[in-house]
Coordinates of C-alpha atoms in Angstrom, one line a residue:
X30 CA 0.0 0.0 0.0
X31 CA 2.7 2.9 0.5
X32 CA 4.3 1.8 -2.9
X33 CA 1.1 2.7 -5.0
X34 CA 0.4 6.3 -3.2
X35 CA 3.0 8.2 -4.9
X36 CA 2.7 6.5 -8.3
X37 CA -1.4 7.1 -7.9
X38 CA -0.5 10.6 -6.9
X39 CA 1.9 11.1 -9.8
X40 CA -1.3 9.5 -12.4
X41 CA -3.8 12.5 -11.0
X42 CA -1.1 15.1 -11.5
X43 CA -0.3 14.0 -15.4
X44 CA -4.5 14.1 -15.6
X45 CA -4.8 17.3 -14.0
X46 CA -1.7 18.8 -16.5
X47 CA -3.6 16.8 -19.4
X48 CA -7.1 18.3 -18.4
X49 CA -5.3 21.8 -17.9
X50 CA -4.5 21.6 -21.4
X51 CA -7.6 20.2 -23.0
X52 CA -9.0 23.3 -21.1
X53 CA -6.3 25.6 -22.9
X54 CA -6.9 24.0 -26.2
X55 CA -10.7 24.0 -26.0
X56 CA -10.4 27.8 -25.0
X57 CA -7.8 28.9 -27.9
X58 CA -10.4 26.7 -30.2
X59 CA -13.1 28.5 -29.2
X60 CA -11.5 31.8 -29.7
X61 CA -10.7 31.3 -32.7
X62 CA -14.1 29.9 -34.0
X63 CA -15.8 33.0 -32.5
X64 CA -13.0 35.0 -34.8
X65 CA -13.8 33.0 -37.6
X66 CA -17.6 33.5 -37.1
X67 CA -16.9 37.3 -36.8
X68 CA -15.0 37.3 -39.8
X69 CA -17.5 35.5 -41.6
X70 CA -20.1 37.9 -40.6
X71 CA -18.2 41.0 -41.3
X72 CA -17.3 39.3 -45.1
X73 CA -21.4 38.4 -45.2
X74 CA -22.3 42.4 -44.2
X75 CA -19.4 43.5 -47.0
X76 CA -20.6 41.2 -49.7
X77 CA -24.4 42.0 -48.8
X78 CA -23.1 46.0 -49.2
X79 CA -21.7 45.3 -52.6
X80 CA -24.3 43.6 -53.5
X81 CA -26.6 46.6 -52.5
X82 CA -24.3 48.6 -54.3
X83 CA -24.4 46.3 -57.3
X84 CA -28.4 46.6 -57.6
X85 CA -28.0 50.5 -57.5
X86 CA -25.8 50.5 -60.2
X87 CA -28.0 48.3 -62.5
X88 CA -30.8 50.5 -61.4
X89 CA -29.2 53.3 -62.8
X90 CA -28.1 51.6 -65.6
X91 CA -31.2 50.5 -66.6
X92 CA -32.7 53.9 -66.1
X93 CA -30.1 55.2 -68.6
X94 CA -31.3 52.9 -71.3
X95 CA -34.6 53.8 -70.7
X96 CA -33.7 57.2 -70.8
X97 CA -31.5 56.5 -74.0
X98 CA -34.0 54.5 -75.7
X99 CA -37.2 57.3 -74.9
X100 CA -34.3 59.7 -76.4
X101 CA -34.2 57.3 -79.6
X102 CA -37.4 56.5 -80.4
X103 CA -38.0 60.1 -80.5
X104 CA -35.5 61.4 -83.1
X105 CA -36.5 58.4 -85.4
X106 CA -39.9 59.7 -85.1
X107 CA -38.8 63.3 -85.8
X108 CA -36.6 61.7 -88.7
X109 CA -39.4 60.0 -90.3
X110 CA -42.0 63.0 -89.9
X111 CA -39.1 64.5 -91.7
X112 CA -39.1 62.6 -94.6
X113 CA -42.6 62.0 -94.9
X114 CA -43.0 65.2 -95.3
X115 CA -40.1 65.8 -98.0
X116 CA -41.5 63.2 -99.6
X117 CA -45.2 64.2 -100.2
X118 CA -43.4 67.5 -101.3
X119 CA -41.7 65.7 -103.7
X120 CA -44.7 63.4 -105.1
X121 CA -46.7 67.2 -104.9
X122 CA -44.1 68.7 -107.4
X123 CA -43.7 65.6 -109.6
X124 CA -47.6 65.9 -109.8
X125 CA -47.5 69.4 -110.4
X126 CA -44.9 68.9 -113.3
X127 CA -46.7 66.4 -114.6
X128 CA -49.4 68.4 -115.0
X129 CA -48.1 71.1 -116.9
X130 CA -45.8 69.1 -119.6
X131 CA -48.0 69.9 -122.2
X132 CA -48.7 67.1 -125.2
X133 CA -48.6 68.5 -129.1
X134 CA -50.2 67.3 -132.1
X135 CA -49.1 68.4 -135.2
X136 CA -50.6 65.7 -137.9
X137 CA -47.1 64.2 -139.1
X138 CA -47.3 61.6 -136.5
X139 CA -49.9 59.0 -135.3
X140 CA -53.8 60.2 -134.0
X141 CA -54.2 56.7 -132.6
X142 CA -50.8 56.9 -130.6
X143 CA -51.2 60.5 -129.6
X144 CA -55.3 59.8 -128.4
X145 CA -53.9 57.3 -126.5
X146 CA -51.2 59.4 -124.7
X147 CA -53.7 61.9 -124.4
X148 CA -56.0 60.2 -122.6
X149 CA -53.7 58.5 -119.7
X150 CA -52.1 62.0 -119.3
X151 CA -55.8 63.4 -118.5
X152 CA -56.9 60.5 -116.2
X153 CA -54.2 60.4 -114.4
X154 CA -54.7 64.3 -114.0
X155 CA -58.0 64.0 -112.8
X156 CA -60.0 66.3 -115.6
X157 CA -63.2 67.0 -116.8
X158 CA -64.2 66.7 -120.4
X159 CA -64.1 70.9 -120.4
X160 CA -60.3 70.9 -119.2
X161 CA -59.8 68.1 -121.5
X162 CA -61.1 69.8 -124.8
X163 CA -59.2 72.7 -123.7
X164 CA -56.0 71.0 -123.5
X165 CA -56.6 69.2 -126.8
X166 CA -57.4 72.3 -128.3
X167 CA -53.9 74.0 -126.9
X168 CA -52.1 71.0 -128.2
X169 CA -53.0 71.2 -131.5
X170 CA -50.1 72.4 -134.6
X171 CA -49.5 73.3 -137.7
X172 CA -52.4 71.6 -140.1
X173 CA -53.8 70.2 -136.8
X174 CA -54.6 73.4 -135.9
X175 CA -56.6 74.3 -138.9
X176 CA -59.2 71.9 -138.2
X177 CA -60.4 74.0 -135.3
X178 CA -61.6 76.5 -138.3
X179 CA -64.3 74.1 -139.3
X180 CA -65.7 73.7 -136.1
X181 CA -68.2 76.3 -135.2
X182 CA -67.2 78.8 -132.2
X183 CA -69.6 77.4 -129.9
X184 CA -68.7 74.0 -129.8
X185 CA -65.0 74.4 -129.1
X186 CA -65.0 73.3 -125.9
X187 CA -67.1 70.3 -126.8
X188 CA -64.5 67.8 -126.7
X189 CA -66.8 65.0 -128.5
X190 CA -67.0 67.2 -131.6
X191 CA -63.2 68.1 -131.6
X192 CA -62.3 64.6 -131.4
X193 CA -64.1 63.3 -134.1
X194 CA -62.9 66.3 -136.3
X195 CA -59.5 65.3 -135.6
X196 CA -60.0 61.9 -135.9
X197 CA -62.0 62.1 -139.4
X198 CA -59.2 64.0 -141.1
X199 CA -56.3 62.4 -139.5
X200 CA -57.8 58.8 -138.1
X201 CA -54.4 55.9 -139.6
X202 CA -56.8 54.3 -141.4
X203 CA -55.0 55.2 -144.9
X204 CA -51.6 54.5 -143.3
X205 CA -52.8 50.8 -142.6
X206 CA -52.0 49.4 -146.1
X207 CA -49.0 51.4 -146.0
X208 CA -47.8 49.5 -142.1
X209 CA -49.0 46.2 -143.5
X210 CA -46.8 46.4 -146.8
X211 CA -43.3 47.4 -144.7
X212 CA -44.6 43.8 -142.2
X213 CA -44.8 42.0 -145.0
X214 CA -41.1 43.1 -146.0
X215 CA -39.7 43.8 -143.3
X216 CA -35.9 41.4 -142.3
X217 CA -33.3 41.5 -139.9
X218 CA -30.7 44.1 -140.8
X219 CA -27.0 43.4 -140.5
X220 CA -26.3 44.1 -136.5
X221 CA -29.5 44.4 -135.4
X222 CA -30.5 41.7 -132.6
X223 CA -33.5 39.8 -132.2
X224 CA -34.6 42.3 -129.3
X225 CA -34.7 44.8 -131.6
X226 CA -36.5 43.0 -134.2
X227 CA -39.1 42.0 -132.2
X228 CA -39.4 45.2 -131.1
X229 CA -40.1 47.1 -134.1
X230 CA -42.3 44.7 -135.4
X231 CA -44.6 45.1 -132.8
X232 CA -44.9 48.6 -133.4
X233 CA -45.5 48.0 -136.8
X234 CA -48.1 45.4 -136.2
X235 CA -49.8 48.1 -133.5
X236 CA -50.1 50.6 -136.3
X237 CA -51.3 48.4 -138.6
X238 CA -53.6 46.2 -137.0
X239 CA -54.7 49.1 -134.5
X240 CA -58.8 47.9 -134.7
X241 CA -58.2 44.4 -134.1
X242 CA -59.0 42.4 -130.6
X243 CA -56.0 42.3 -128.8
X244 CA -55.1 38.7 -129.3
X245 CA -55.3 38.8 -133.3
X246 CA -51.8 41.7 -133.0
X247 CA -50.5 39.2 -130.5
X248 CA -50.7 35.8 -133.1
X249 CA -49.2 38.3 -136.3
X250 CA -46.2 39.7 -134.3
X251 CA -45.0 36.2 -133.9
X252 CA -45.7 35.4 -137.8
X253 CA -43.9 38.8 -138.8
X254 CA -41.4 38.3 -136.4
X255 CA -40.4 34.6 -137.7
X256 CA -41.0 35.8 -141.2
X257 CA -38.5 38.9 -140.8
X258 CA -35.3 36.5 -139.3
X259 CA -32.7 36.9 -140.9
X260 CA -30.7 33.4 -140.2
X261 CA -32.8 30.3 -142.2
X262 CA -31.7 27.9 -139.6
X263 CA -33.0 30.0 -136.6
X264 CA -36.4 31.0 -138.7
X265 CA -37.2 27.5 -139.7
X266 CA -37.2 26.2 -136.0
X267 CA -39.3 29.1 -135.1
X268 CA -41.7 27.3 -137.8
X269 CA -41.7 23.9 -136.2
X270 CA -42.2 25.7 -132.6
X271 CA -45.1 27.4 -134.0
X272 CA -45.1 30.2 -131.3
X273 CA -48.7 31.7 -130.2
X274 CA -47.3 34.8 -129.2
X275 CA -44.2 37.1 -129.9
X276 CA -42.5 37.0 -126.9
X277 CA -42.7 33.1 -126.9
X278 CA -41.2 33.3 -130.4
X279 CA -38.6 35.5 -129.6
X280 CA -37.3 33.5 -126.1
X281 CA -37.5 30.4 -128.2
X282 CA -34.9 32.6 -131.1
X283 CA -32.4 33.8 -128.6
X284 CA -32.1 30.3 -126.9
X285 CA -31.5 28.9 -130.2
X286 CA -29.2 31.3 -131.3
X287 CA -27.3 30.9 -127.9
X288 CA -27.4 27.4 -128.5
X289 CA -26.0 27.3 -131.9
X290 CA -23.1 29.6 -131.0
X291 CA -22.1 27.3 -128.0
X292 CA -22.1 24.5 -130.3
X293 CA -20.0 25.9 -132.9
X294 CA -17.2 27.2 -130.0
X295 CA -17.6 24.0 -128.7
X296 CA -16.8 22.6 -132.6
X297 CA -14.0 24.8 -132.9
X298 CA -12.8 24.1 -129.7
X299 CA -12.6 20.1 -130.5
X300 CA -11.3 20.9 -133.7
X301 CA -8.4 22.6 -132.5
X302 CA -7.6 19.9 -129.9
X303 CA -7.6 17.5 -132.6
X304 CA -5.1 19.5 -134.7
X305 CA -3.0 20.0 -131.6
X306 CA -2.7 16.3 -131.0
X307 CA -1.8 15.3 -134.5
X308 CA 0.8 18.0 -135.1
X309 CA 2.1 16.4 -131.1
X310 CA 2.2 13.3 -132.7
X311 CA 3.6 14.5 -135.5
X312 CA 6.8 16.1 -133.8
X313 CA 7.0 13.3 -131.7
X314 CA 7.7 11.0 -135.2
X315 CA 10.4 13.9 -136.2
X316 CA 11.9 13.8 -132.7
X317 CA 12.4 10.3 -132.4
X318 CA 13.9 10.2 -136.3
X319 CA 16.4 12.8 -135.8
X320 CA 17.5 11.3 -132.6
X321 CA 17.8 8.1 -134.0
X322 CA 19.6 9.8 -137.3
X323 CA 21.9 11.7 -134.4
X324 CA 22.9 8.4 -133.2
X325 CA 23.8 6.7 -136.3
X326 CA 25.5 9.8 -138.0
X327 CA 27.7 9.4 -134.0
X328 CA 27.9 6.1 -134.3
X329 CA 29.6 6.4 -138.4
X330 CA 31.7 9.3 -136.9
X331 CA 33.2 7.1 -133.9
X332 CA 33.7 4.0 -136.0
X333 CA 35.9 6.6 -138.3
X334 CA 37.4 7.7 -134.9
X335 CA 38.5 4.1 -134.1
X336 CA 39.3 2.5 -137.3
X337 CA 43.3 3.2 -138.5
X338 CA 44.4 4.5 -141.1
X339 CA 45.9 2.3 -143.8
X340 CA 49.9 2.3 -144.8
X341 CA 49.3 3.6 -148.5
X342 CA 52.8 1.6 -148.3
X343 CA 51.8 -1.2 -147.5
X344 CA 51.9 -4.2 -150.3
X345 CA 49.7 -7.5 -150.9
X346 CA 52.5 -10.4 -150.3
X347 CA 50.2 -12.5 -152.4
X348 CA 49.2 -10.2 -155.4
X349 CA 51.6 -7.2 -155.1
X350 CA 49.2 -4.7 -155.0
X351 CA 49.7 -1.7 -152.8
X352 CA 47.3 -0.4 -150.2
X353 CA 46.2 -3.7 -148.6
X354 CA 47.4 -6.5 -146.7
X355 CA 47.3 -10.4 -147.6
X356 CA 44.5 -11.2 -145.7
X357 CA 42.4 -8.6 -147.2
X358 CA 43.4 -9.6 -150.8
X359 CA 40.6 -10.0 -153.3
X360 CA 42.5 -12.5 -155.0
X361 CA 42.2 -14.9 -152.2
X362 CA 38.5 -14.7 -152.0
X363 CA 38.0 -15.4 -155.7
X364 CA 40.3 -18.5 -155.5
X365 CA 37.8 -19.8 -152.9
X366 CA 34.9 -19.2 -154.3
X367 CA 35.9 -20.7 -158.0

């Protein structure tokens, strides 16, 4: 029993210096956590300010493009008020001017072209048969102008009795014949293009078949048209297409015509590939004669090089002779033979 008292009492004091510093470490632990949790809640406070901070800003930003975009929409609006309003002053004065270009007929030129023109110009103006038999009257010239002297004072601004004045002494019915004879012979001239062509005759077939329905013009264009081609190839397919109209007729021509020049490049094009690879073949041949000619004129040339020159000394011991030796003697090889 007195043995284990001092080592019991030396146990308790290593617990109470182990418990001592537990107590240390759990206090300096606990600091710590309540410095950590203090940071943590200073950071939380900061990053909550920013945030605040943040949200402002965006407020404001967002205002500003509010602001920015009010400021926008207005000055588009004030720029297309702007040009709204320049451009119904510009339709006004094209309107205006419209108006006042005045129209003239003087008799040389077509009453069926010029009534036309006449009457688009004063419906698209807007007038009454007064303002039109006033204008027709000012647009009259020259031997136009003297038909007004048979119409009696008081019906001058009738326009029905003006027209038909006009009409009776200048009406295209005695240039009819006249358009039908230059259809009938009208061709292609040298440099003009089917565009062209098909243009004038349609002109021509207006003027000369002006009373017809509208389809009848249509059906003679193409005829005239085909008829007035100039190439024989190109007219004759037009035959076997047998168009209806003239603008049928005429995309059918320029395809054609297209097609017949691609064909003959393409012709051409073969043809001088073909000529190409004969005259290749051709100086192939020469090139492998002359080198074969080179070779044989070297070859002569270095057998020359190599053979010696005979002893013009030199004598036959068999016949005599000079210039050769026994074994080359003739003499020899007509013994043998015989």
């Amino acid at each position: 029993m007195p043995e284990t008292r001092p080592l019991t009492r030396s146990m308790d004091e290593k617990f109470e210096k182990l418990f001592h510093m537990m107590a240390e470490m759990k206090a300096g632990l606990e600091g710590k956590m309540e410095a950590g949790q203090e940071e943590m809640r200073s950071g939380q406070e900061r990053l909550e300010q920013e945030m605040r901070s943040g949200q402002e800003r965006l407020e404001q930003v967002r205002s500003g493009q509010e602001e920015m975009k009010s400021q926008i929409q207005a000055h588009i609006e004030s720029q297309i008020e702007e040009i709204k309003i320049h451009v119904d002053g510009c339709v006004t004065k094209i309107e205006e001017e419209v108006q006042l270009k005045p129209l003239t007929f003087d008799g040389q030129t077509s009453w069926t072209v010029f009534k036309t023109q006449f009457d688009v110009v004063s419906s698209t103006n807007g007038w009454t048969d007064f303002v039109k038999a006033s204008q027709l009257v000012a647009s009259l010239r020259g031997s136009a102008a003297e038909v007004l002297l048979g119409i009696p004072a008081d019906k001058l601004t009738d326009l029905t009795n003006i027209e038909k004045a006009l009409e009776s002494r200048f009406r295209d019915s005695h240039l009819t014949q006249f358009y039908r004879t230059e259809l009938k012979t009208r061709r292609q001239k040298p440099g003009e293009s089917l565009q062209e062509l098909a243009t004038d005759v349609e002109r021509l077939v207006s003027l000369a078949y002006a009373e017809c329905p509208l389809d009848v013009p249509e059906s003679l264009s193409a005829q005239y048209f085909v008829d007035a081609i100039r190439d024989e190839e190109t007219q004759h397919s037009n035959r076997l297409m047998n168009a209806k109209d003239l603008k049928s007729s005429l995309a059918y021509s320029m395809k054609y015509d297209a097609l017949r020049t691609v064909s003959k490049t393409s012709r051409h094009v073969r043809s001088m590939e073909t000529e190409d690879h004969t005259s290749r073949e051709r100086d192939d041949k020469f090139e492998f004669f002359f080198n074969r000619l080179e070779k044989l004129l070297n070859s002569s040339v270095a057998g020359k090089k190599n053979t010696p020159r005979r002893n013009p000394n030199m004598t036959c011991w068999k016949c005599n002779k000079k210039e050769h030796m026994q074994r080359e003697c003739q003499a020899i090889t007509s013994n043998h033979e015989n």
